Amino acid sequence: MAVTMAQALNKALHDAMEDDDRILVFGEDVGKLGGVFRITDALQNKYGEERVFDTPLAESAIIGTAIGLAMYGYRPVPEIQFDGFSYPAFEQIVSHLAKLRNRSRGTLKLPVTVRIPFGGGIGAVEHHSESPETYWVHTAGLKVVAPGNPGDAYSMMREAIASDDPVIFLEPKRRYWMKEEVELPVERAPMDRAVIAHEGTDVTVVAYGPMVKTALEAAEAAADEDWSLEVVDMRSLSPMDTVTIVESVKKTGRCIVVHEAGRTLGVGAEVAARVQEQAFYHLEAPIFRATGFDTPYPPAKLEEYWLPNADRILDFVEKSFEY
Amino acid sequence: MPYAAQGAAAGSRPRHPRRTSWWPDERSLSVVDIHDAASLLPPEDPVHLLDPDGTFHEHGDYPLDLKDQDFLDLHRYMVVTRKVDREAINLQRQGQLGVYASCLGQEAAQVGGAYALGENDWVFPSYREMGAAVVRHVDTAALLHLYRGTWLSDHDPYEHNFALMAIPIGTQALHAAGFAMGARFDDNPIVVMGYFGDGATSEGDPHEAMNFAAVFQAPCVFFVQNNQYAISVPLERQTAAPTLAHKAVGYGMPGLRCDGNDVLATYAVTKRAVERARQGDGPAMIEALTYRMEAHTTSDDPTRYRTEDELEYARTFDPIVRMEAFLKQRDLWSEEFKAEVDELAQSEAQRMRDGIYDAPHGDPLELFDHVYVDPPRDYAAQRAFLRAELDAAGGDA
């Protein structure tokens, strides 16, 4: 059956809440409206206003009260409505959500799953298309994941909610309507492992979240040129499954990392550093990064020039063949 | 009662009658009756029960439900607090603590407030709540690890329902509100006290915390110790509001004020807020007017921003001297009692000193032990790296 990523996420939330009555879903507009993207659709009808509730408009409070609720014994799944609005909650996430376990020498656990629709490509207004993942990946104590397809969206959401560590769950909003033939519920797979989304022999393309589909498009187009691309879907950005990436690069000898976020100190920089540390003698070419630019996210009419697409990936692939 | 049964949506909250609005169909868009709102306003004068000479005044709205033993206990807690606070400063001077934030002068505010809580209630402190910790029987030595630099924190919050001290200003108010929301959802009749200072009232998080607590009718008491300064910045540079307690009205909760150097008034006012919250009537904010007699922290130089005259004046309001005078007026004072309290304070201070003096830095490899419940695989490599560095240095540095 073809399901969209939005449906898969919604189903995952329904199933998780069914299984564990300590799970609470809250945020702005998640109740009656079912979320602006309908990811929390019908949850309130099913589980009531005590477990699925709309909050006042205040991101720091959404995360800060999630921390208190988790300390009390609930498993909160708060929603930040858009990536660009996660910044008011930055302090609560970085100084408290991520650190309280460490600060308490392991006495506290914070099973909080922060859902953040992220990334561009939907023609949105300013502050609705950002890729803030580096901030979270850089913060010890958090897990950061981003699914690349509906099946993974289901599986990873269930894994994130089941995790006793805080998880930043980045939902690639431009892929909410992406369909996949999959029977839900899918069998859950550990969310901290990368997978080979497309096997190939010439170049490893590492991607996550919204760029997995783009990378797969590039792999398909590359076949026309007789280039064989291997696409690694990272799935988890923190922890990072370096093993899978490095194994792939050892096989192909070339590596392109793809993400929407700006290039400098992006996830690609970390992947490149790890690959050159661990697979230096296997590399036939420098590791390239097909990313967004080091500029603010552009206005919607210009985002197609900013966001990496299959062509940008293929240009880097071609460049890597020059070595 | 679960909050949903009370009508979680702001517009359907039953406690305040609606006023007729300008809205054409007469459906009110306002939450609180504007006249009713006046009842949330703080009194013009802070509630005050004890004069500096120990004379007690009844207050019609705040009857005291305390027995002689409570009076003695309140005094005992304040003396112990002052002593351990002094000892912590000594420890800092001896290089045992990197820094320390004293609560000298705020003993009544902290002890009186915390004394109004029940055993199952919770406290979310800032970094200055040594007095509240003493009342909760938290191991004060464990709290000092934060200042010593051995561990970021070293007490089990669930043992005495006392959360970790928070250094970012006012952020813990949200954890208190969230915890209280949990209690509300769970029909658990506990009350959560979130402490913060006058400076924190300028931060965003306490505002969001009070708003959330009020909207969800969470059993949360926000206890503001107005000690007059945020490091060097005096109250008049912190707010233009008539009083800090006035801010509560904006959230639809009562703003209460008490003389924070009067342990009985602080207790009575807090007790009322706590009982109100426990009954399901929602949060309240208390402004306890007090004065920080010491520096902001041991690293601060208060002579740059306040005068000796001001300090001298503040000393005339000393909360412990006042309580002592009250006990004498009630014939509860004796030399034996004084000796017993002094001895207890001394032994508590010594116990704290023993617990922190030369406390080892612990195992460096513990750096990796408490970050995640389920640690990343590559932690093993980083841990092994540190292990190798330690071995090369000849064992645990």
XYZ file of C-alpha atoms in Angstrom:
720
model
C 0.000 0.000 0.000
C 1.353 3.431 -0.880
C 1.691 5.668 2.152
C 3.071 9.161 2.480
C 5.680 10.110 5.013
C 3.072 12.267 6.763
C 0.780 9.253 7.090
C 3.631 7.103 8.332
C 4.551 9.633 11.013
C 0.941 10.000 12.040
C 0.533 6.241 12.261
C 3.727 5.965 14.316
C 2.406 8.519 16.806
C -0.939 6.735 17.020
C 0.683 3.364 17.574
C 3.171 4.668 20.115
C 0.434 6.393 22.124
C -1.639 3.244 22.007
C 1.227 1.225 23.430
C 2.287 3.602 26.183
C -0.093 5.908 28.030
C 2.768 8.013 29.368
C 3.356 9.515 25.933
C 2.156 13.102 25.628
C 1.969 15.054 22.376
C 1.844 18.823 22.619
C 2.840 22.021 20.906
C 1.201 24.720 18.864
C -1.873 23.578 16.896
C -1.236 19.861 17.348
C -4.660 19.238 18.905
C -7.819 20.289 17.114
C -6.011 21.213 13.936
C -3.876 18.087 13.963
C -0.758 20.112 13.248
C -0.189 22.480 10.343
C 1.047 19.476 8.337
C -1.566 17.152 9.946
C 1.132 14.917 11.398
C -0.802 14.776 14.679
C -4.149 14.351 12.927
C -6.899 12.716 15.014
C -4.600 12.058 17.942
C -6.577 14.349 20.205
C -9.881 12.709 19.278
C -8.441 9.346 20.111
C -6.375 10.090 23.194
C -8.045 13.143 24.655
C -7.003 16.623 25.636
C -4.905 15.407 28.505
C -2.497 13.535 26.273
C -2.650 15.655 23.119
C -2.901 19.352 23.762
C -2.332 22.726 22.236
C -0.010 25.000 24.142
C 0.405 28.731 24.247
C 2.736 29.988 21.559
C 6.115 29.699 23.229
C 8.849 27.389 22.005
C 11.114 27.680 25.022
C 8.174 26.711 27.222
C 7.233 23.786 24.996
C 10.674 22.278 25.506
C 11.127 23.511 29.092
C 7.843 22.016 30.266
C 8.659 18.826 28.348
C 11.722 18.558 30.564
C 9.607 18.928 33.701
C 7.058 16.440 32.381
C 9.818 13.956 31.613
C 11.240 14.384 35.110
C 7.759 13.693 36.415
C 7.619 10.428 34.471
C 5.936 11.175 31.164
C 7.423 10.603 27.731
C 6.799 13.916 25.980
C 6.733 14.302 22.214
C 6.656 18.089 21.805
C 6.406 19.690 18.391
C 8.229 22.792 17.245
C 6.083 23.912 14.356
C 8.919 24.958 12.041
C 12.711 24.708 12.024
C 13.233 28.475 12.198
C 11.195 28.613 15.406
C 13.386 26.135 17.220
C 15.789 28.949 18.026
C 13.745 30.380 20.933
C 14.009 26.903 22.474
C 17.734 26.700 21.885
C 18.733 27.263 25.493
C 16.290 24.730 26.888
C 17.499 22.141 24.382
C 21.221 22.797 24.674
C 21.613 23.753 28.335
C 19.021 21.481 29.877
C 17.454 18.810 27.690
C 20.850 17.647 26.458
C 22.728 18.103 29.728
C 20.496 17.081 32.607
C 21.423 13.430 32.458
C 25.097 14.285 32.562
C 24.573 16.960 35.234
C 22.757 14.441 37.431
C 25.447 11.785 36.952
C 22.916 9.511 35.345
C 20.099 9.919 37.853
C 17.786 11.638 35.390
C 16.677 10.424 32.026
C 14.939 12.635 29.532
C 12.880 10.531 27.126
C 11.773 13.528 25.074
C 11.281 13.398 21.309
C 11.354 16.896 19.845
C 9.653 16.862 16.459
C 10.860 19.588 14.093
C 9.726 19.798 10.460
C 12.907 21.014 8.730
C 14.369 22.037 5.437
C 13.204 23.906 2.368
C 11.733 23.286 -1.010
C 8.096 24.021 -0.270
C 8.035 27.681 -1.249
C 7.600 28.818 2.314
C 8.064 32.243 3.808
C 11.251 33.192 5.692
C 12.108 31.121 8.816
C 10.122 28.118 7.544
C 12.840 26.339 5.555
C 15.898 26.166 7.758
C 18.237 23.289 8.429
C 19.461 23.757 11.987
C 20.793 20.236 12.440
C 24.400 21.229 13.058
C 23.412 23.012 16.278
C 21.876 19.841 17.626
C 24.524 17.471 16.291
C 27.172 19.624 17.946
C 25.434 19.215 21.304
C 26.433 16.186 23.351
C 23.546 14.427 25.025
C 21.143 14.664 22.117
C 20.355 12.125 19.455
C 19.537 13.663 16.096
C 17.783 11.731 13.362
C 16.136 12.468 10.022
C 14.236 9.850 8.036
C 14.486 9.740 4.268
C 11.407 7.683 3.358
C 7.982 6.774 4.793
C 8.976 3.352 6.130
C 11.908 4.804 7.993
C 9.771 7.681 9.195
C 7.522 5.170 10.924
C 10.293 3.005 12.284
C 12.501 5.847 13.436
C 9.649 7.704 15.117
C 8.827 4.598 17.125
C 12.506 4.153 17.992
C 12.887 7.819 18.948
C 9.888 7.741 21.269
C 11.122 4.501 22.815
C 14.566 5.981 23.425
C 15.336 7.056 26.975
C 17.649 9.733 25.577
C 16.370 13.030 24.178
C 15.947 12.887 20.412
C 15.732 15.736 17.948
C 13.514 14.251 15.266
C 13.923 16.198 12.050
C 11.051 15.659 9.637
C 11.938 16.544 6.039
C 8.871 18.606 5.337
C 9.270 18.647 1.539
C 9.004 14.839 1.700
C 5.834 14.705 3.790
C 3.911 13.874 0.618
C 6.473 11.409 -0.724
C 4.893 7.989 -1.224
C 6.286 4.558 -0.705
C 4.827 1.084 -1.090
C 5.046 -0.108 2.457
C 2.895 -2.005 4.892
C 2.574 -0.228 8.260
C 3.580 -0.934 10.891
C 6.968 -1.808 9.483
C 9.360 -3.807 11.572
C 11.428 -1.367 13.552
C 15.136 -1.077 12.861
C 17.698 0.597 15.138
C 17.633 4.285 14.262
C 21.355 4.845 14.791
C 22.440 2.855 11.725
C 22.963 4.186 8.233
C 21.729 2.100 5.328
C 22.741 1.678 1.717
C 19.749 3.128 -0.111
C 21.190 2.344 -3.535
C 24.133 0.124 -4.286
C 26.892 1.270 -6.603
C 30.598 0.994 -7.224
C 32.020 4.322 -8.436
C 31.072 7.069 -5.982
C 29.522 7.092 -2.518
C 26.868 9.769 -2.090
C 26.069 10.354 1.567
C 22.726 12.026 2.288
C 20.012 12.259 4.910
C 16.441 13.450 5.279
C 15.134 15.334 2.241
C 18.329 14.821 0.242
C 18.082 11.035 0.185
C 15.468 11.204 -2.539
C 17.549 13.782 -4.400
C 20.614 11.553 -4.143
C 18.614 8.611 -5.459
C 17.486 10.748 -8.401
C 21.130 11.565 -9.049
C 22.016 7.867 -8.926
C 19.330 7.108 -11.445
C 20.460 9.883 -13.790
C 24.092 8.845 -13.355
C 23.278 5.394 -14.661
C 22.678 7.023 -18.038
C 26.321 8.126 -18.004
C 27.404 4.660 -16.875
C 28.361 6.020 -13.487
C 27.464 3.771 -10.616
C 26.565 5.747 -7.504
C 26.127 4.216 -4.078
C 23.736 6.209 -1.903
C 24.165 6.023 1.848
C 21.136 7.214 3.837
C 22.636 8.351 7.146
C 19.301 8.258 9.008
C 21.037 9.224 12.233
C 23.200 12.354 12.385
C 24.061 11.898 16.036
C 25.352 9.380 16.712
C 26.835 9.146 13.252
C 27.222 5.677 11.762
C 30.710 6.213 10.401
C 31.231 2.497 9.866
C 28.673 2.178 7.085
C 29.884 5.338 5.360
C 33.551 4.398 5.536
C 32.899 0.867 4.313
C 31.091 2.285 1.305
C 33.872 4.763 0.523
C 36.471 2.015 0.829
C 34.524 0.224 -1.892
C 34.000 3.191 -4.226
C 37.035 5.390 -3.504
C 35.020 8.551 -3.962
C 32.646 10.463 -1.688
C 30.157 13.294 -2.063
C 28.193 14.470 0.962
C 24.853 16.117 0.351
C 22.752 18.309 2.613
C 20.557 21.360 2.440
C 22.246 23.117 5.334
C 24.995 25.610 4.573
C 28.394 24.122 3.901
C 30.625 25.514 6.632
C 30.697 23.229 9.657
C 27.738 21.344 8.247
C 27.269 17.611 8.756
C 29.226 17.158 5.511
C 32.324 18.617 7.119
C 32.166 15.979 9.844
C 31.547 13.159 7.398
C 34.468 14.320 5.255
C 36.765 14.532 8.265
C 35.879 11.051 9.431
C 36.187 9.521 5.986
C 39.634 11.004 5.374
C 40.762 9.829 8.811
C 39.543 6.304 8.299
C 39.744 5.699 4.560
C 42.545 8.005 3.414
C 44.394 5.435 1.298
C 41.174 4.340 -0.372
C 40.327 7.796 -1.632
C 40.775 8.489 -5.338
C 39.611 12.069 -5.080
C 38.892 14.798 -2.511
C 35.602 14.496 -0.675
C 33.151 17.038 -2.049
C 30.140 18.604 -0.443
C 26.994 19.331 -2.430
C 25.190 21.606 -0.008
C 23.274 24.785 0.462
C 25.366 27.948 0.362
C 26.852 29.885 3.258
C 24.149 32.503 2.927
C 20.863 32.941 4.756
C 18.150 30.690 3.394
C 16.880 32.543 0.344
C 13.418 33.807 -0.496
C 11.159 31.141 -1.948
C 11.534 32.283 -5.558
C 15.269 31.676 -5.332
C 15.380 28.494 -3.285
C 15.745 26.253 -6.313
C 19.122 27.896 -6.976
C 20.169 27.360 -3.384
C 19.061 23.833 -2.674
C 21.212 20.957 -3.924
C 19.546 19.002 -6.703
C 20.568 15.972 -8.722
C 22.523 18.144 -11.168
C 24.606 19.706 -8.411
C 25.373 16.268 -7.063
C 26.318 15.000 -10.531
C 28.586 17.989 -11.129
C 30.538 17.022 -8.025
C 30.524 13.394 -9.133
C 32.053 14.442 -12.440
C 34.578 16.604 -10.638
C 35.616 13.702 -8.458
C 36.305 11.675 -11.600
C 38.847 14.303 -12.676
C 41.287 13.003 -10.073
C -9.289 16.597 38.795
C -7.594 16.397 35.407
C -7.192 19.787 33.869
C -9.267 18.844 30.844
C -12.299 18.392 33.067
C -11.848 21.994 34.153
C -11.897 23.128 30.560
C -8.351 23.389 29.320
C -9.122 25.878 26.623
C -8.644 29.370 27.946
C -12.037 30.531 26.747
C -13.900 27.850 28.664
C -12.205 28.182 32.013
C -14.973 28.396 34.546
C -13.319 30.248 37.419
C -13.802 33.725 36.092
C -17.164 34.998 34.881
C -17.046 36.405 31.399
C -17.698 40.002 30.687
C -19.760 41.229 27.801
C -17.377 42.151 25.059
C -17.406 44.355 22.009
C -17.711 41.236 19.888
C -20.965 41.487 17.938
C -22.444 38.147 18.968
C -21.583 38.882 22.595
C -19.363 35.854 22.722
C -16.610 37.045 24.961
C -13.057 36.866 23.712
C -11.715 37.791 27.107
C -10.684 35.215 29.656
C -10.913 37.066 32.924
C -13.508 39.500 34.101
C -11.749 42.810 34.277
C -13.157 43.544 37.744
C -12.321 40.081 38.975
C -8.782 40.650 37.788
C -8.359 43.261 40.499
C -8.565 40.502 43.082
C -5.369 39.065 41.637
C -3.441 42.243 42.401
C -0.873 42.192 45.175
C -1.556 44.166 48.330
C -0.027 47.604 48.531
C 2.159 46.567 51.439
C 3.894 43.241 51.646
C 2.442 40.921 54.240
C 4.331 41.442 57.436
C 3.794 39.651 60.744
C 6.965 40.268 62.708
C 8.473 43.629 63.563
C 12.250 43.916 63.709
C 11.966 43.831 67.504
C 10.081 40.538 67.322
C 6.607 41.919 68.006
C 3.993 39.772 66.315
C 0.950 41.172 64.486
C -2.017 39.065 63.476
C -3.044 39.387 59.842
C -6.667 38.651 59.060
C -5.951 37.135 55.657
C -2.962 35.127 56.751
C -3.713 33.298 59.995
C -0.721 31.368 61.241
C -1.224 27.633 61.721
C 2.100 27.078 63.462
C 2.874 25.624 66.877
C 5.733 26.491 69.202
C 7.779 23.621 67.816
C 7.430 25.083 64.313
C 8.713 28.443 65.521
C 11.743 26.729 66.981
C 12.277 24.691 63.821
C 12.057 27.745 61.585
C 14.684 29.459 63.675
C 16.861 26.352 63.685
C 16.727 26.033 59.891
C 17.669 29.684 59.460
C 20.644 29.406 61.785
C 21.833 26.233 60.083
C 21.435 27.906 56.704
C 23.509 30.889 57.774
C 26.182 28.661 59.186
C 26.528 26.382 56.143
C 26.421 29.453 53.905
C 29.287 30.988 55.905
C 31.170 27.723 55.750
C 30.735 27.553 51.985
C 32.270 31.026 51.698
C 35.145 29.831 53.895
C 35.620 26.839 51.644
C 35.791 29.147 48.655
C 38.361 31.352 50.396
C 40.438 28.253 51.089
C 40.385 27.362 47.415
C 38.071 24.416 47.926
C 35.294 25.924 45.815
C 35.777 27.803 42.567
C 32.980 30.187 43.398
C 29.947 30.337 45.669
C 26.677 32.284 45.600
C 25.736 33.232 49.138
C 22.191 33.471 50.491
C 23.185 35.544 53.529
C 20.238 37.704 54.512
C 17.756 35.593 52.555
C 17.348 32.885 55.174
C 13.785 33.808 56.087
C 12.653 33.939 52.464
C 14.129 30.554 51.691
C 13.281 28.783 54.918
C 9.810 30.262 55.335
C 8.919 29.475 51.733
C 10.243 25.933 51.732
C 8.716 25.192 55.141
C 5.258 25.678 53.630
C 5.769 22.680 51.347
C 4.754 19.117 52.105
C 7.101 16.180 51.976
C 5.917 15.063 48.535
C 6.078 18.537 47.049
C 8.902 19.533 44.740
C 11.440 22.337 44.583
C 13.120 23.622 41.426
C 15.895 25.872 42.709
C 18.243 28.398 41.194
C 21.872 28.267 42.311
C 21.265 30.306 45.481
C 18.788 28.081 47.314
C 20.968 26.675 50.076
C 18.304 27.564 52.661
C 15.586 25.727 50.762
C 17.955 22.761 50.492
C 18.501 22.776 54.260
C 14.753 22.644 54.864
C 14.410 19.776 52.368
C 17.254 17.904 54.124
C 19.296 17.794 50.936
C 22.962 17.003 51.540
C 24.500 20.478 51.247
C 27.932 19.027 50.511
C 26.490 17.321 47.441
C 25.223 20.681 46.207
C 28.678 22.212 46.488
C 30.136 19.926 43.823
C 28.622 22.356 41.340
C 30.812 25.109 42.815
C 33.813 22.938 43.462
C 33.989 21.752 39.904
C 34.117 18.083 40.715
C 30.756 17.204 39.183
C 28.112 19.319 37.577
C 25.736 18.079 40.228
C 25.816 15.297 42.740
C 22.543 14.708 44.486
C 19.614 12.508 43.568
C 16.723 14.881 42.848
C 14.161 12.189 43.645
C 15.488 11.626 47.150
C 14.175 14.882 48.597
C 12.213 16.149 45.592
C 14.794 18.825 45.019
C 15.787 19.359 41.381
C 19.308 20.186 40.233
C 20.390 23.754 40.770
C 20.160 25.741 37.542
C 22.697 28.400 36.597
C 21.047 29.901 33.468
C 18.716 32.543 34.840
C 15.091 31.568 35.355
C 15.164 28.555 33.044
C 14.207 26.188 35.852
C 10.822 27.911 36.183
C 9.749 26.051 33.053
C 10.830 22.721 34.468
C 8.785 23.490 37.575
C 5.765 24.395 35.443
C 6.134 21.230 33.374
C 6.496 19.046 36.439
C 3.410 20.666 37.932
C 1.506 20.095 34.696
C 2.434 16.432 34.994
C 1.085 16.336 38.529
C -2.104 17.961 37.329
C -2.579 15.482 34.482
C -1.914 12.663 36.922
C -4.266 13.908 39.671
C -1.310 13.907 42.009
C -1.944 16.411 44.829
C 1.579 17.766 44.950
C 2.729 21.341 44.605
C 5.841 22.431 42.759
C 7.824 25.469 43.833
C 9.975 27.240 41.288
C 12.478 29.669 42.729
C 13.982 32.569 40.856
C 15.262 36.033 41.594
C 14.374 39.599 40.668
C 16.789 39.526 37.731
C 15.083 36.445 36.318
C 11.803 38.331 35.993
C 13.359 40.112 33.012
C 14.110 36.834 31.262
C 11.701 35.130 28.904
C 11.494 31.714 30.496
C 9.833 32.719 33.791
C 7.182 34.542 31.764
C 6.522 31.514 29.607
C 6.494 29.340 32.722
C 3.913 31.481 34.503
C 1.777 31.662 31.395
C 1.844 27.896 30.868
C 1.187 27.174 34.532
C -1.791 29.526 34.538
C -3.289 28.275 31.286
C -2.993 24.658 32.448
C -3.920 25.507 36.047
C -0.812 23.696 37.167
C -0.114 23.459 40.901
C 2.984 25.623 40.720
C 4.115 28.358 43.056
C 6.595 30.806 41.584
C 8.687 32.135 44.401
C 10.613 35.276 43.539
C 13.277 36.287 45.989
C 13.603 39.967 45.319
C 17.016 40.514 46.855
C 17.250 43.940 45.197
C 20.187 43.303 42.879
C 20.958 41.184 39.825
C 24.717 41.184 40.372
C 25.118 44.978 40.254
C 21.876 46.009 38.606
C 19.311 47.335 41.090
C 15.596 46.665 40.930
C 14.736 49.993 39.306
C 16.892 48.983 36.341
C 15.237 45.578 36.250
C 11.628 46.578 35.986
C 9.305 49.525 35.643
C 6.408 47.556 37.131
C 4.941 48.823 40.416
C 6.120 45.588 42.042
C 7.315 42.271 40.693
C 4.167 40.652 42.055
C 2.085 42.807 39.720
C 3.410 40.765 36.822
C 1.396 37.767 38.014
C -1.885 39.477 37.179
C -0.959 39.512 33.515
C -0.998 35.727 33.544
C -4.258 35.433 35.446
C -2.750 34.318 38.708
C -2.583 36.079 42.055
C 0.507 38.081 42.831
C 1.387 37.919 46.491
C 3.954 39.917 48.405
C 5.587 39.272 51.684
C 8.316 40.687 53.832
C 10.944 38.156 52.896
C 12.982 38.895 56.005
C 10.028 37.859 58.131
C 10.017 34.086 58.236
C 6.471 33.890 59.610
C 5.009 36.170 56.946
C 6.886 34.326 54.229
C 5.612 31.037 55.556
C 2.011 32.250 55.866
C 1.870 33.735 52.393
C 3.540 30.733 50.786
C 1.319 28.341 52.684
C -1.733 30.035 51.258
C -0.391 29.855 47.720
C 0.558 26.213 48.227
C -2.852 25.248 49.588
C -4.571 27.093 46.808
C -2.500 25.257 44.219
C -3.071 21.923 45.936
C -6.815 22.459 45.792
C -6.637 22.842 42.034
C -6.948 26.609 41.970
C -3.804 27.016 39.938
C -0.519 28.797 40.282
C 0.471 31.917 42.155
C 3.501 34.122 42.238
C 5.064 35.306 45.456
C 7.451 38.211 45.690
C 9.473 37.935 48.870
C 11.193 41.249 49.586
C 14.604 40.608 50.981
C 18.187 41.761 50.685
C 21.312 39.969 49.577
C 23.822 40.831 52.310
C 26.775 39.213 50.607
C 28.240 39.632 47.160
C 26.361 38.101 44.199
C 29.046 35.431 44.223
C 32.444 35.252 45.811
C 33.823 36.654 42.548
C 31.808 39.844 42.796
C 32.771 43.204 44.332
C 29.605 44.786 45.702
C 31.434 47.895 46.990
C 31.318 49.121 43.401
C 27.549 49.336 43.327
C 26.184 49.707 46.840
C 27.109 51.703 49.900
C 28.050 50.703 53.402
C 25.134 52.856 54.637
C 22.722 50.757 52.640
C 24.170 47.564 54.055
C 24.055 48.968 57.558
C 20.389 49.762 57.088
C 19.694 46.296 55.665
C 21.286 44.733 58.728
C 18.530 46.214 60.886
C 16.142 43.833 59.115
C 18.154 40.725 59.815
C 15.715 37.794 59.714
C 17.461 35.720 62.353
C 17.762 38.517 64.882
C 14.086 39.212 64.398
C 13.032 35.609 64.915
C 15.204 35.370 67.987
C 13.455 38.409 69.425
C 10.089 36.817 68.651
C 11.048 33.595 70.405
C 12.130 35.596 73.430
C 8.820 37.454 73.485
C 7.047 34.098 73.398
C 9.226 32.682 76.151
C 10.485 30.048 73.761
C 14.074 31.155 73.998
C 16.603 29.670 76.363
C 20.341 29.441 76.545
C 19.987 25.670 76.221
C 18.045 26.119 72.985
C 20.605 28.563 71.656
C 23.435 26.155 72.521
C 21.597 23.261 70.907
C 20.954 25.216 67.712
C 24.521 26.481 67.554
C 25.821 22.980 68.006
C 23.540 21.629 65.297
C 24.610 24.402 62.922
C 28.244 23.716 63.703
C 27.874 19.987 63.122
C 25.952 20.526 59.858
C 28.649 22.900 58.657
C 31.320 20.413 59.657
C 29.469 17.596 57.929
C 29.281 19.692 54.762
C 32.943 20.606 55.085
C 33.934 16.967 55.532
C 31.858 16.042 52.528
C 33.479 18.517 50.158
C 36.938 19.339 51.501
C 39.486 17.666 49.269
C 36.679 15.737 47.544
C 38.411 13.825 44.754
C 37.860 14.768 41.180
C 36.718 11.269 40.504
C 37.513 9.022 37.593
C 38.211 11.039 34.433
C 36.668 8.250 32.405
C 33.343 9.039 34.058
C 33.217 11.903 31.541
C 31.664 9.421 29.156
C 29.466 7.568 31.616
C 26.385 9.720 32.049
C 25.811 11.522 28.786
C 23.436 9.025 27.204
C 21.373 6.145 28.554
C 22.329 4.424 25.312
C 25.780 5.777 24.408
C 26.939 6.138 20.810
C 29.286 3.456 19.554
C 32.090 5.910 18.883
C 32.228 6.861 22.565
C 34.296 3.716 23.027
C 37.024 5.142 20.811
C 37.065 8.536 22.531
C 37.071 6.857 25.910
C 39.953 4.625 24.863
C 41.813 7.709 23.669
C 41.522 9.341 27.079
C 42.445 6.039 28.710
C 45.626 5.966 26.653
C 46.451 9.564 27.585
C 45.971 8.719 31.242
C 48.156 5.640 30.942
C 50.850 7.668 29.218
C 50.665 10.189 32.071
C 51.206 7.363 34.520
C 47.745 6.543 35.767
C 44.722 8.601 36.691
C 45.825 12.209 36.650
